[in-house]
Amino acid sequence: MESIKHRTVQVNGIKMHIAEKGEGPVVLFLHGFPELWYSWRHQILALSSQGYRAVAPDLRGYGDTEAPPSVTSYNCFNIVGDIVALIDSLGVDQVFLVGHDWGAIIGWYVCLFRPDKIKAYVCLSVAYRSFVRSADSQVKIVDAFRALYGDDFYVCRFQEPGKMEAEIAEVGTEYMHKNILTMRKTGPPIFPKGEFGTGFNPDMPENLPSWLSQQDLDYYVSQFNKTGFSGALNYYRNLNLNWELTAPWTGVPITNVPVKFIVGDVDIAYNFSGMKEYIHNGGFKKDVPGLEEVVVQEGVAHFNNQEAAEDVSNHIYDFIKKF
C-alpha cells in the first residue's frame, strides 16, 4: 500500500482526503458504511496497473476528511457537491464511477443530478430503488422501512443523534467493525432499543475471514476511534430529508449513463423485501435504462469489494474498458 499516494483537496467548502495511484482515465471509488478509502485498496492497485488513475476519497465525515457538525450538512445535495467538486479538482471532465453501500447511493444521486460527469457507473450492492426516491414512493424512506421491519430496524434506530454513538461506545469500535464486516445474515438487522448487541451479525466468527486481516481491521478501528461515528451515521439521518429534496426527480430515470450492477447473493441489501424481484423482473431496468449487466456473485456477502476483491476488480475493468 506504500505506493498509494495521499493528499488533501479543498472541495465544496471542506478539506477532503483522497488516496490515488496510476495514470490514465480516472476511476473514482466511493466507499460505504462503516468504511473508508481503504475499502478500495485492492481495486486501487488492480485498476492502476491496468492503465487507469484510481482515486478513492474518505467521504464527508469519514477518516481524514472534514466532518461538519450539522446533521443536515450530510444531505444528498451537499454530498454530490463534494463529488462534483472533487472531479473538477482532478482536472478531468468525466470519470468512471464505482460505488458501494452508501457510496452506491451517492453514485445514483450523482448519475441523477450530474450524468454529464460520469462515463459509466459500476454499482456494488445497493440497487437504485433501495434508498433513492422512485415513482412508486408514497412515504418517506425511513417510514417505509419502519412499516416493513419495525422500529428496531437498523436504519430506524440510527435516526436519533447521539443514541447509536453511545451504544457503539459501549461495545467498542473493534467489536462494531468486526460484527458488521463479517456479516453474512440475510435477514433485516434488528437492534432492540438501548443496545448495539449483535443486530448486524448474531453469528460473528471468533476468527477473521481470510479476506480481512487484523491489520485491515486495525486500520478501520484506528480511524473511527479518532473520528467517532456521528459523521457516518448522519448519512442515515438525512434519508427522509433526501426524499423531500428529490421530489422534483420523482420518476425520472437514470439516463445517459451505462451501468453495471454487482451484488452477492447473501448480501443483506439483495435480500431486502422485494429487491430480487425489482432487480430481475424489469423494475430496475425501468428506473435505470442504461443498466447493461447484473452480476450476482454466489456465496458472497455485503462487502463484496473486499471479500471477492479480484472478481470485483475484473468486473469493473471488463466493463469500463469498453468506453
PDB file of C-alpha atoms in Angstrom:
ATOM      1  CA  MET A   1       0.000   0.000   0.000  1.00  0.00           C
ATOM      2  CA  GLU A   2       3.065   2.244   0.238  1.00  0.00           C
ATOM      3  CA  SER A   3       2.739   3.045  -3.463  1.00  0.00           C
ATOM      4  CA  ILE A   4      -0.679   4.666  -2.953  1.00  0.00           C
ATOM      5  CA  LYS A   5      -0.334   8.429  -2.627  1.00  0.00           C
ATOM      6  CA  HIS A   6      -2.357  10.520  -0.201  1.00  0.00           C
ATOM      7  CA  ARG A   7      -3.238  14.195  -0.283  1.00  0.00           C
ATOM      8  CA  THR A   8      -5.890  16.683   0.814  1.00  0.00           C
ATOM      9  CA  VAL A   9      -8.002  18.730  -1.581  1.00  0.00           C
ATOM     10  CA  GLN A  10     -10.431  21.583  -0.975  1.00  0.00           C
ATOM     11  CA  VAL A  11     -13.907  20.670  -2.221  1.00  0.00           C
ATOM     12  CA  ASN A  12     -17.281  22.314  -1.628  1.00  0.00           C
ATOM     13  CA  GLY A  13     -16.067  24.164   1.475  1.00  0.00           C
ATOM     14  CA  ILE A  14     -14.407  21.193   3.210  1.00  0.00           C
ATOM     15  CA  LYS A  15     -10.997  19.524   3.164  1.00  0.00           C
ATOM     16  CA  MET A  16     -11.184  16.031   1.676  1.00  0.00           C
ATOM     17  CA  HIS A  17      -8.568  13.309   1.961  1.00  0.00           C
ATOM     18  CA  ILE A  18      -8.006  11.221  -1.159  1.00  0.00           C
ATOM     19  CA  ALA A  19      -5.880   8.169  -1.950  1.00  0.00           C
ATOM     20  CA  GLU A  20      -4.744   7.722  -5.531  1.00  0.00           C
ATOM     21  CA  LYS A  21      -2.481   5.716  -7.792  1.00  0.00           C
ATOM     22  CA  GLY A  22      -1.817   5.417 -11.507  1.00  0.00           C
ATOM     23  CA  GLU A  23      -2.127   7.443 -14.695  1.00  0.00           C
ATOM     24  CA  GLY A  24      -4.874   7.492 -17.303  1.00  0.00           C
ATOM     25  CA  PRO A  25      -8.665   7.815 -17.248  1.00  0.00           C
ATOM     26  CA  VAL A  26      -9.953   8.418 -13.722  1.00  0.00           C
ATOM     27  CA  VAL A  27     -11.835   5.705 -11.850  1.00  0.00           C
ATOM     28  CA  LEU A  28     -13.444   7.282  -8.788  1.00  0.00           C
ATOM     29  CA  PHE A  29     -14.353   4.946  -5.913  1.00  0.00           C
ATOM     30  CA  LEU A  30     -16.961   5.863  -3.271  1.00  0.00           C
ATOM     31  CA  HIS A  31     -16.993   3.824  -0.053  1.00  0.00           C
ATOM     32  CA  GLY A  32     -19.857   2.931   2.242  1.00  0.00           C
ATOM     33  CA  PHE A  33     -20.611   2.496   5.955  1.00  0.00           C
ATOM     34  CA  PRO A  34     -18.654   1.967   8.151  1.00  0.00           C
ATOM     35  CA  GLU A  35     -15.720   2.164   5.769  1.00  0.00           C
ATOM     36  CA  LEU A  36     -13.036   4.420   4.314  1.00  0.00           C
ATOM     37  CA  TRP A  37     -10.965   4.879   1.168  1.00  0.00           C
ATOM     38  CA  TYR A  38      -9.185   1.752   2.429  1.00  0.00           C
ATOM     39  CA  SER A  39     -12.117  -0.420   1.396  1.00  0.00           C
ATOM     40  CA  TRP A  40     -10.934   0.031  -2.198  1.00  0.00           C
ATOM     41  CA  ARG A  41      -7.279  -0.879  -1.549  1.00  0.00           C
ATOM     42  CA  HIS A  42      -7.432  -3.923  -3.823  1.00  0.00           C
ATOM     43  CA  GLN A  43      -9.234  -2.128  -6.650  1.00  0.00           C
ATOM     44  CA  ILE A  44      -6.849   0.848  -6.487  1.00  0.00           C
ATOM     45  CA  LEU A  45      -3.894  -1.452  -7.076  1.00  0.00           C
ATOM     46  CA  ALA A  46      -5.672  -3.528  -9.723  1.00  0.00           C
ATOM     47  CA  LEU A  47      -7.071  -0.690 -11.839  1.00  0.00           C
ATOM     48  CA  SER A  48      -3.943   1.449 -11.613  1.00  0.00           C
ATOM     49  CA  SER A  49      -1.966  -1.489 -13.008  1.00  0.00           C
ATOM     50  CA  GLN A  50      -4.347  -1.621 -15.991  1.00  0.00           C
ATOM     51  CA  GLY A  51      -3.832   1.933 -17.199  1.00  0.00           C
ATOM     52  CA  TYR A  52      -6.221   3.910 -15.002  1.00  0.00           C
ATOM     53  CA  ARG A  53      -5.869   6.628 -12.395  1.00  0.00           C
ATOM     54  CA  ALA A  54      -7.631   5.187  -9.359  1.00  0.00           C
ATOM     55  CA  VAL A  55      -8.914   7.734  -6.822  1.00  0.00           C
ATOM     56  CA  ALA A  56     -10.702   6.965  -3.543  1.00  0.00           C
ATOM     57  CA  PRO A  57     -11.710   9.665  -1.058  1.00  0.00           C
ATOM     58  CA  ASP A  58     -12.700   9.468   2.549  1.00  0.00           C
ATOM     59  CA  LEU A  59     -16.234  10.830   2.212  1.00  0.00           C
ATOM     60  CA  ARG A  60     -17.504  13.784   4.206  1.00  0.00           C
ATOM     61  CA  GLY A  61     -17.489  12.875   7.909  1.00  0.00           C
ATOM     62  CA  TYR A  62     -15.148   9.905   7.489  1.00  0.00           C
ATOM     63  CA  GLY A  63     -11.462   9.341   8.172  1.00  0.00           C
ATOM     64  CA  ASP A  64      -9.184  12.262   7.360  1.00  0.00           C
ATOM     65  CA  THR A  65     -11.897  14.273   5.595  1.00  0.00           C
ATOM     66  CA  GLU A  66     -13.607  17.074   7.479  1.00  0.00           C
ATOM     67  CA  ALA A  67     -16.819  16.347   9.367  1.00  0.00           C
ATOM     68  CA  PRO A  68     -19.193  19.336   9.550  1.00  0.00           C
ATOM     69  CA  PRO A  69     -21.123  19.276  12.855  1.00  0.00           C
ATOM     70  CA  SER A  70     -24.619  19.894  11.470  1.00  0.00           C
ATOM     71  CA  VAL A  71     -26.654  16.766  10.721  1.00  0.00           C
ATOM     72  CA  THR A  72     -28.218  18.348   7.642  1.00  0.00           C
ATOM     73  CA  SER A  73     -24.758  19.008   6.189  1.00  0.00           C
ATOM     74  CA  TYR A  74     -24.860  15.364   5.087  1.00  0.00           C
ATOM     75  CA  ASN A  75     -27.846  15.667   2.751  1.00  0.00           C
ATOM     76  CA  CYS A  76     -27.592  14.370  -0.815  1.00  0.00           C
ATOM     77  CA  PHE A  77     -27.040  17.792  -2.406  1.00  0.00           C
ATOM     78  CA  ASN A  78     -24.017  18.512  -0.215  1.00  0.00           C
ATOM     79  CA  ILE A  79     -22.522  15.066  -0.741  1.00  0.00           C
ATOM     80  CA  VAL A  80     -22.974  15.217  -4.517  1.00  0.00           C
ATOM     81  CA  GLY A  81     -21.483  18.716  -4.385  1.00  0.00           C
ATOM     82  CA  ASP A  82     -18.394  17.214  -2.768  1.00  0.00           C
ATOM     83  CA  ILE A  83     -18.060  14.611  -5.519  1.00  0.00           C
ATOM     84  CA  VAL A  84     -18.555  17.052  -8.392  1.00  0.00           C
ATOM     85  CA  ALA A  85     -16.006  19.419  -6.879  1.00  0.00           C
ATOM     86  CA  LEU A  86     -13.602  16.513  -6.415  1.00  0.00           C
ATOM     87  CA  ILE A  87     -13.968  15.520 -10.077  1.00  0.00           C
ATOM     88  CA  ASP A  88     -13.250  19.110 -11.105  1.00  0.00           C
ATOM     89  CA  SER A  89     -10.194  19.203  -8.830  1.00  0.00           C
ATOM     90  CA  LEU A  90      -8.784  16.171 -10.640  1.00  0.00           C
ATOM     91  CA  GLY A  91      -8.619  18.174 -13.850  1.00  0.00           C
ATOM     92  CA  VAL A  92     -10.989  15.962 -15.849  1.00  0.00           C
ATOM     93  CA  ASP A  93     -14.464  16.455 -17.276  1.00  0.00           C
ATOM     94  CA  GLN A  94     -15.707  12.917 -16.598  1.00  0.00           C
ATOM     95  CA  VAL A  95     -14.839   9.850 -14.533  1.00  0.00           C
ATOM     96  CA  PHE A  96     -15.721   6.202 -14.334  1.00  0.00           C
ATOM     97  CA  LEU A  97     -17.650   5.959 -11.076  1.00  0.00           C
ATOM     98  CA  VAL A  98     -17.700   2.957  -8.726  1.00  0.00           C
ATOM     99  CA  GLY A  99     -19.777   2.949  -5.530  1.00  0.00           C
ATOM    100  CA  HIS A 100     -20.555   0.505  -2.738  1.00  0.00           C
ATOM    101  CA  ASP A 101     -23.171   0.700   0.042  1.00  0.00           C
ATOM    102  CA  TRP A 102     -23.615   4.425   0.843  1.00  0.00           C
ATOM    103  CA  GLY A 103     -21.140   5.127  -1.927  1.00  0.00           C
ATOM    104  CA  ALA A 104     -23.549   3.310  -4.243  1.00  0.00           C
ATOM    105  CA  ILE A 105     -26.432   5.519  -3.107  1.00  0.00           C
ATOM    106  CA  ILE A 106     -24.327   8.636  -3.642  1.00  0.00           C
ATOM    107  CA  GLY A 107     -23.379   7.262  -7.048  1.00  0.00           C
ATOM    108  CA  TRP A 108     -27.050   7.026  -8.009  1.00  0.00           C
ATOM    109  CA  TYR A 109     -27.566  10.631  -6.937  1.00  0.00           C
ATOM    110  CA  VAL A 110     -24.544  11.771  -8.972  1.00  0.00           C
ATOM    111  CA  CYS A 111     -25.888   9.933 -12.029  1.00  0.00           C
ATOM    112  CA  LEU A 112     -29.316  11.500 -11.482  1.00  0.00           C
ATOM    113  CA  PHE A 113     -28.142  15.083 -10.907  1.00  0.00           C
ATOM    114  CA  ARG A 114     -24.944  15.268 -12.965  1.00  0.00           C
ATOM    115  CA  PRO A 115     -24.818  12.486 -15.564  1.00  0.00           C
ATOM    116  CA  ASP A 116     -22.551  14.724 -17.662  1.00  0.00           C
ATOM    117  CA  LYS A 117     -19.758  13.948 -15.178  1.00  0.00           C
ATOM    118  CA  ILE A 118     -19.966  10.154 -15.486  1.00  0.00           C
ATOM    119  CA  LYS A 119     -18.643   7.987 -18.340  1.00  0.00           C
ATOM    120  CA  ALA A 120     -20.052   4.804 -16.806  1.00  0.00           C
ATOM    121  CA  TYR A 121     -21.143   3.626 -13.365  1.00  0.00           C
ATOM    122  CA  VAL A 122     -20.331   0.321 -11.660  1.00  0.00           C
ATOM    123  CA  CYS A 123     -22.659  -0.049  -8.679  1.00  0.00           C
ATOM    124  CA  LEU A 124     -21.998  -2.584  -5.924  1.00  0.00           C
ATOM    125  CA  SER A 125     -24.636  -3.954  -3.553  1.00  0.00           C
ATOM    126  CA  VAL A 126     -27.324  -1.252  -3.400  1.00  0.00           C
ATOM    127  CA  ALA A 127     -29.785  -1.055  -6.294  1.00  0.00           C
ATOM    128  CA  TYR A 128     -31.394   2.228  -7.288  1.00  0.00           C
ATOM    129  CA  ARG A 129     -34.750   1.872  -5.519  1.00  0.00           C
ATOM    130  CA  SER A 130     -33.309   0.785  -2.172  1.00  0.00           C
ATOM    131  CA  PHE A 131     -32.693   4.265  -0.769  1.00  0.00           C
ATOM    132  CA  VAL A 132     -33.451   6.656  -3.656  1.00  0.00           C
ATOM    133  CA  ARG A 133     -36.904   8.080  -4.264  1.00  0.00           C
ATOM    134  CA  SER A 134     -38.741   6.272  -7.057  1.00  0.00           C
ATOM    135  CA  ALA A 135     -42.010   6.761  -8.904  1.00  0.00           C
ATOM    136  CA  ASP A 136     -43.908   4.426  -6.569  1.00  0.00           C
ATOM    137  CA  SER A 137     -42.642   6.102  -3.375  1.00  0.00           C
ATOM    138  CA  GLN A 138     -45.656   7.121  -1.324  1.00  0.00           C
ATOM    139  CA  VAL A 139     -43.959   7.548   2.063  1.00  0.00           C
ATOM    140  CA  LYS A 140     -40.586   8.771   3.250  1.00  0.00           C
ATOM    141  CA  ILE A 141     -37.792   6.222   3.177  1.00  0.00           C
ATOM    142  CA  VAL A 142     -37.332   5.749   6.926  1.00  0.00           C
ATOM    143  CA  ASP A 143     -41.084   5.440   7.348  1.00  0.00           C
ATOM    144  CA  ALA A 144     -41.194   2.832   4.585  1.00  0.00           C
ATOM    145  CA  PHE A 145     -38.522   0.770   6.330  1.00  0.00           C
ATOM    146  CA  ARG A 146     -40.327   1.147   9.642  1.00  0.00           C
ATOM    147  CA  ALA A 147     -43.516  -0.190   8.076  1.00  0.00           C
ATOM    148  CA  LEU A 148     -41.652  -3.173   6.640  1.00  0.00           C
ATOM    149  CA  TYR A 149     -39.372  -4.114   9.523  1.00  0.00           C
ATOM    150  CA  GLY A 150     -40.439  -2.212  12.645  1.00  0.00           C
ATOM    151  CA  ASP A 151     -38.929   0.495  14.842  1.00  0.00           C
ATOM    152  CA  ASP A 152     -35.851  -1.571  15.700  1.00  0.00           C
ATOM    153  CA  PHE A 153     -34.657  -1.927  12.099  1.00  0.00           C
ATOM    154  CA  TYR A 154     -31.129  -0.531  11.921  1.00  0.00           C
ATOM    155  CA  VAL A 155     -32.000   2.433   9.648  1.00  0.00           C
ATOM    156  CA  CYS A 156     -34.744   3.482  12.083  1.00  0.00           C
ATOM    157  CA  ARG A 157     -32.538   3.018  15.121  1.00  0.00           C
ATOM    158  CA  PHE A 158     -29.787   5.192  13.597  1.00  0.00           C
ATOM    159  CA  GLN A 159     -32.011   8.277  13.385  1.00  0.00           C
ATOM    160  CA  GLU A 160     -31.644   9.960  16.795  1.00  0.00           C
ATOM    161  CA  PRO A 161     -28.325  11.827  17.115  1.00  0.00           C
ATOM    162  CA  GLY A 162     -26.133  10.544  19.914  1.00  0.00           C
ATOM    163  CA  LYS A 163     -28.093   7.384  20.731  1.00  0.00           C
ATOM    164  CA  MET A 164     -26.339   4.898  18.454  1.00  0.00           C
ATOM    165  CA  GLU A 165     -22.983   6.563  19.065  1.00  0.00           C
ATOM    166  CA  ALA A 166     -23.390   5.825  22.786  1.00  0.00           C
ATOM    167  CA  GLU A 167     -24.353   2.213  22.140  1.00  0.00           C
ATOM    168  CA  ILE A 168     -21.367   1.678  19.841  1.00  0.00           C
ATOM    169  CA  ALA A 169     -19.117   3.184  22.505  1.00  0.00           C
ATOM    170  CA  GLU A 170     -20.339   0.555  24.974  1.00  0.00           C
ATOM    171  CA  VAL A 171     -19.267  -2.374  22.774  1.00  0.00           C
ATOM    172  CA  GLY A 172     -16.206  -0.683  21.295  1.00  0.00           C
ATOM    173  CA  THR A 173     -15.098   0.184  17.773  1.00  0.00           C
ATOM    174  CA  GLU A 174     -13.298  -3.099  17.093  1.00  0.00           C
ATOM    175  CA  TYR A 175     -16.343  -5.174  18.044  1.00  0.00           C
ATOM    176  CA  MET A 176     -18.599  -2.968  15.956  1.00  0.00           C
ATOM    177  CA  HIS A 177     -16.435  -3.224  12.826  1.00  0.00           C
ATOM    178  CA  LYS A 178     -15.815  -6.935  13.192  1.00  0.00           C
ATOM    179  CA  ASN A 179     -19.534  -7.527  13.727  1.00  0.00           C
ATOM    180  CA  ILE A 180     -20.539  -5.630  10.579  1.00  0.00           C
ATOM    181  CA  LEU A 181     -17.694  -6.553   8.226  1.00  0.00           C
ATOM    182  CA  THR A 182     -18.097 -10.290   8.836  1.00  0.00           C
ATOM    183  CA  MET A 183     -21.895 -10.137   8.464  1.00  0.00           C
ATOM    184  CA  ARG A 184     -23.483 -12.922   6.424  1.00  0.00           C
ATOM    185  CA  LYS A 185     -27.003 -12.641   7.820  1.00  0.00           C
ATOM    186  CA  THR A 186     -29.547 -12.048   5.055  1.00  0.00           C
ATOM    187  CA  GLY A 187     -32.431 -11.041   7.308  1.00  0.00           C
ATOM    188  CA  PRO A 188     -33.018  -7.445   8.413  1.00  0.00           C
ATOM    189  CA  PRO A 189     -30.651  -6.158  11.144  1.00  0.00           C
ATOM    190  CA  ILE A 190     -32.752  -5.559  14.237  1.00  0.00           C
ATOM    191  CA  PHE A 191     -31.448  -3.684  17.269  1.00  0.00           C
ATOM    192  CA  PRO A 192     -33.520  -3.846  20.465  1.00  0.00           C
ATOM    193  CA  LYS A 193     -33.605  -0.373  21.945  1.00  0.00           C
ATOM    194  CA  GLY A 194     -30.732   0.518  24.221  1.00  0.00           C
ATOM    195  CA  GLU A 195     -28.149  -1.914  22.866  1.00  0.00           C
ATOM    196  CA  PHE A 196     -25.951  -2.330  19.822  1.00  0.00           C
ATOM    197  CA  GLY A 197     -25.772  -6.042  20.562  1.00  0.00           C
ATOM    198  CA  THR A 198     -25.419  -8.451  17.641  1.00  0.00           C
ATOM    199  CA  GLY A 199     -28.068  -6.906  15.415  1.00  0.00           C
ATOM    200  CA  PHE A 200     -25.947  -6.984  12.287  1.00  0.00           C
ATOM    201  CA  ASN A 201     -24.267 -10.303  12.885  1.00  0.00           C
ATOM    202  CA  PRO A 202     -25.542 -12.694  15.573  1.00  0.00           C
ATOM    203  CA  ASP A 203     -23.113 -15.345  14.284  1.00  0.00           C
ATOM    204  CA  MET A 204     -19.963 -13.229  14.416  1.00  0.00           C
ATOM    205  CA  PRO A 205     -16.992 -15.589  13.982  1.00  0.00           C
ATOM    206  CA  GLU A 206     -14.218 -15.745  16.529  1.00  0.00           C
ATOM    207  CA  ASN A 207     -11.587 -15.578  13.787  1.00  0.00           C
ATOM    208  CA  LEU A 208     -11.480 -13.086  10.949  1.00  0.00           C
ATOM    209  CA  PRO A 209     -12.257 -14.329   7.422  1.00  0.00           C
ATOM    210  CA  SER A 210      -9.362 -14.800   5.013  1.00  0.00           C
ATOM    211  CA  TRP A 211     -10.140 -11.561   3.153  1.00  0.00           C
ATOM    212  CA  LEU A 212      -9.970  -9.375   6.293  1.00  0.00           C
ATOM    213  CA  SER A 213      -6.694  -9.303   8.208  1.00  0.00           C
ATOM    214  CA  GLN A 214      -6.147  -7.979  11.707  1.00  0.00           C
ATOM    215  CA  GLN A 215      -4.100  -5.211  10.098  1.00  0.00           C
ATOM    216  CA  ASP A 216      -7.107  -4.254   7.969  1.00  0.00           C
ATOM    217  CA  LEU A 217      -9.399  -4.232  10.992  1.00  0.00           C
ATOM    218  CA  ASP A 218      -6.876  -2.210  12.988  1.00  0.00           C
ATOM    219  CA  TYR A 219      -6.834   0.490  10.308  1.00  0.00           C
ATOM    220  CA  TYR A 220     -10.609   0.929  10.430  1.00  0.00           C
ATOM    221  CA  VAL A 221     -10.584   0.916  14.226  1.00  0.00           C
ATOM    222  CA  SER A 222      -7.795   3.498  14.498  1.00  0.00           C
ATOM    223  CA  GLN A 223      -9.568   5.889  12.140  1.00  0.00           C
ATOM    224  CA  PHE A 224     -13.011   5.575  13.735  1.00  0.00           C
ATOM    225  CA  ASN A 225     -11.554   5.827  17.231  1.00  0.00           C
ATOM    226  CA  LYS A 226     -10.215   9.174  16.084  1.00  0.00           C
ATOM    227  CA  THR A 227     -13.353  10.493  14.378  1.00  0.00           C
ATOM    228  CA  GLY A 228     -16.229   8.735  16.078  1.00  0.00           C
ATOM    229  CA  PHE A 229     -19.324   7.638  14.161  1.00  0.00           C
ATOM    230  CA  SER A 230     -21.540  10.743  14.041  1.00  0.00           C
ATOM    231  CA  GLY A 231     -20.464  11.819  10.555  1.00  0.00           C
ATOM    232  CA  ALA A 232     -21.072   8.344   9.166  1.00  0.00           C
ATOM    233  CA  LEU A 233     -24.440   7.951  10.902  1.00  0.00           C
ATOM    234  CA  ASN A 234     -25.572  11.377   9.716  1.00  0.00           C
ATOM    235  CA  TYR A 235     -25.961   9.970   6.192  1.00  0.00           C
ATOM    236  CA  TYR A 236     -28.805   7.802   7.519  1.00  0.00           C
ATOM    237  CA  ARG A 237     -30.262  10.761   9.389  1.00  0.00           C
ATOM    238  CA  ASN A 238     -30.786  12.568   6.092  1.00  0.00           C
ATOM    239  CA  LEU A 239     -32.730   9.821   4.327  1.00  0.00           C
ATOM    240  CA  ASN A 240     -36.104  11.459   4.888  1.00  0.00           C
ATOM    241  CA  LEU A 241     -34.721  14.903   4.049  1.00  0.00           C
ATOM    242  CA  ASN A 242     -33.212  13.495   0.854  1.00  0.00           C
ATOM    243  CA  TRP A 243     -36.644  12.072  -0.006  1.00  0.00           C
ATOM    244  CA  GLU A 244     -38.103  15.563   0.317  1.00  0.00           C
ATOM    245  CA  LEU A 245     -35.298  17.296  -1.568  1.00  0.00           C
ATOM    246  CA  THR A 246     -35.515  14.929  -4.518  1.00  0.00           C
ATOM    247  CA  ALA A 247     -39.261  15.354  -5.065  1.00  0.00           C
ATOM    248  CA  PRO A 248     -38.664  17.111  -8.420  1.00  0.00           C
ATOM    249  CA  TRP A 249     -36.874  13.980  -9.695  1.00  0.00           C
ATOM    250  CA  THR A 250     -39.639  11.542  -8.727  1.00  0.00           C
ATOM    251  CA  GLY A 251     -39.995   9.036 -11.554  1.00  0.00           C
ATOM    252  CA  VAL A 252     -37.075  10.490 -13.512  1.00  0.00           C
ATOM    253  CA  PRO A 253     -34.951   7.568 -14.802  1.00  0.00           C
ATOM    254  CA  ILE A 254     -31.160   7.397 -14.792  1.00  0.00           C
ATOM    255  CA  THR A 255     -30.394   8.056 -18.442  1.00  0.00           C
ATOM    256  CA  ASN A 256     -27.232   8.640 -20.480  1.00  0.00           C
ATOM    257  CA  VAL A 257     -25.089   6.613 -18.069  1.00  0.00           C
ATOM    258  CA  PRO A 258     -24.101   2.987 -18.820  1.00  0.00           C
ATOM    259  CA  VAL A 259     -24.449   0.933 -15.618  1.00  0.00           C
ATOM    260  CA  LYS A 260     -23.225  -2.428 -14.340  1.00  0.00           C
ATOM    261  CA  PHE A 261     -24.570  -3.797 -11.049  1.00  0.00           C
ATOM    262  CA  ILE A 262     -22.681  -6.339  -8.924  1.00  0.00           C
ATOM    263  CA  VAL A 263     -24.124  -7.947  -5.775  1.00  0.00           C
ATOM    264  CA  GLY A 264     -23.503 -11.015  -3.636  1.00  0.00           C
ATOM    265  CA  ASP A 265     -26.347 -13.464  -3.216  1.00  0.00           C
ATOM    266  CA  VAL A 266     -26.004 -13.373   0.580  1.00  0.00           C
ATOM    267  CA  ASP A 267     -25.813  -9.568   0.669  1.00  0.00           C
ATOM    268  CA  ILE A 268     -28.378  -8.120   3.048  1.00  0.00           C
ATOM    269  CA  ALA A 269     -29.249  -5.410   0.501  1.00  0.00           C
ATOM    270  CA  TYR A 270     -30.026  -8.050  -2.139  1.00  0.00           C
ATOM    271  CA  ASN A 271     -32.358  -9.779   0.302  1.00  0.00           C
ATOM    272  CA  PHE A 272     -34.445  -6.755   1.302  1.00  0.00           C
ATOM    273  CA  SER A 273     -38.158  -7.337   0.809  1.00  0.00           C
ATOM    274  CA  GLY A 274     -38.997  -7.268  -2.909  1.00  0.00           C
ATOM    275  CA  MET A 275     -35.467  -6.406  -4.006  1.00  0.00           C
ATOM    276  CA  LYS A 276     -34.701  -9.545  -6.039  1.00  0.00           C
ATOM    277  CA  GLU A 277     -37.945  -9.113  -7.936  1.00  0.00           C
ATOM    278  CA  TYR A 278     -37.129  -5.449  -8.564  1.00  0.00           C
ATOM    279  CA  ILE A 279     -33.645  -6.262  -9.832  1.00  0.00           C
ATOM    280  CA  HIS A 280     -34.534  -9.193 -12.065  1.00  0.00           C
ATOM    281  CA  ASN A 281     -38.131  -8.589 -13.203  1.00  0.00           C
ATOM    282  CA  GLY A 282     -37.831  -5.261 -15.003  1.00  0.00           C
ATOM    283  CA  GLY A 283     -38.251  -2.615 -12.308  1.00  0.00           C
ATOM    284  CA  PHE A 284     -34.544  -1.860 -12.063  1.00  0.00           C
ATOM    285  CA  LYS A 285     -34.164  -1.587 -15.843  1.00  0.00           C
ATOM    286  CA  LYS A 286     -37.162   0.758 -15.984  1.00  0.00           C
ATOM    287  CA  ASP A 287     -35.591   3.103 -13.423  1.00  0.00           C
ATOM    288  CA  VAL A 288     -32.127   2.752 -14.981  1.00  0.00           C
ATOM    289  CA  PRO A 289     -32.474   2.318 -18.763  1.00  0.00           C
ATOM    290  CA  GLY A 290     -28.677   2.337 -19.074  1.00  0.00           C
ATOM    291  CA  LEU A 291     -28.395  -0.830 -16.978  1.00  0.00           C
ATOM    292  CA  GLU A 292     -26.377  -3.187 -19.161  1.00  0.00           C
ATOM    293  CA  GLU A 293     -25.488  -6.037 -16.835  1.00  0.00           C
ATOM    294  CA  VAL A 294     -26.404  -7.533 -13.456  1.00  0.00           C
ATOM    295  CA  VAL A 295     -23.856  -9.833 -11.795  1.00  0.00           C
ATOM    296  CA  VAL A 296     -24.877 -11.945  -8.792  1.00  0.00           C
ATOM    297  CA  GLN A 297     -21.850 -13.423  -7.007  1.00  0.00           C
ATOM    298  CA  GLU A 298     -22.556 -16.807  -5.468  1.00  0.00           C
ATOM    299  CA  GLY A 299     -21.749 -17.139  -1.774  1.00  0.00           C
ATOM    300  CA  VAL A 300     -20.607 -13.511  -1.431  1.00  0.00           C
ATOM    301  CA  ALA A 301     -21.947 -11.147   1.236  1.00  0.00           C
ATOM    302  CA  HIS A 302     -22.310  -7.382   1.530  1.00  0.00           C
ATOM    303  CA  PHE A 303     -18.688  -6.232   1.421  1.00  0.00           C
ATOM    304  CA  ASN A 304     -18.012  -7.800  -1.954  1.00  0.00           C
ATOM    305  CA  ASN A 305     -15.342  -5.285  -2.927  1.00  0.00           C
ATOM    306  CA  GLN A 306     -13.227  -6.782  -0.142  1.00  0.00           C
ATOM    307  CA  GLU A 307     -14.487 -10.366   0.135  1.00  0.00           C
ATOM    308  CA  ALA A 308     -14.365 -11.005  -3.631  1.00  0.00           C
ATOM    309  CA  ALA A 309     -11.840  -8.294  -4.448  1.00  0.00           C
ATOM    310  CA  GLU A 310     -10.228  -9.826  -7.526  1.00  0.00           C
ATOM    311  CA  ASP A 311     -13.561 -10.769  -9.074  1.00  0.00           C
ATOM    312  CA  VAL A 312     -14.946  -7.278  -8.483  1.00  0.00           C
ATOM    313  CA  SER A 313     -11.817  -5.646  -9.928  1.00  0.00           C
ATOM    314  CA  ASN A 314     -12.067  -7.815 -13.035  1.00  0.00           C
ATOM    315  CA  HIS A 315     -15.747  -6.974 -13.473  1.00  0.00           C
ATOM    316  CA  ILE A 316     -15.005  -3.246 -13.188  1.00  0.00           C
ATOM    317  CA  TYR A 317     -12.198  -3.456 -15.744  1.00  0.00           C
ATOM    318  CA  ASP A 318     -14.191  -5.581 -18.188  1.00  0.00           C
ATOM    319  CA  PHE A 319     -16.986  -3.016 -18.139  1.00  0.00           C
ATOM    320  CA  ILE A 320     -15.127   0.289 -18.294  1.00  0.00           C
ATOM    321  CA  LYS A 321     -12.587  -0.802 -20.917  1.00  0.00           C
ATOM    322  CA  LYS A 322     -15.408  -0.652 -23.484  1.00  0.00           C
ATOM    323  CA  PHE A 323     -15.721   3.115 -23.187  1.00  0.00           C
TER     324      PHE A 323
END
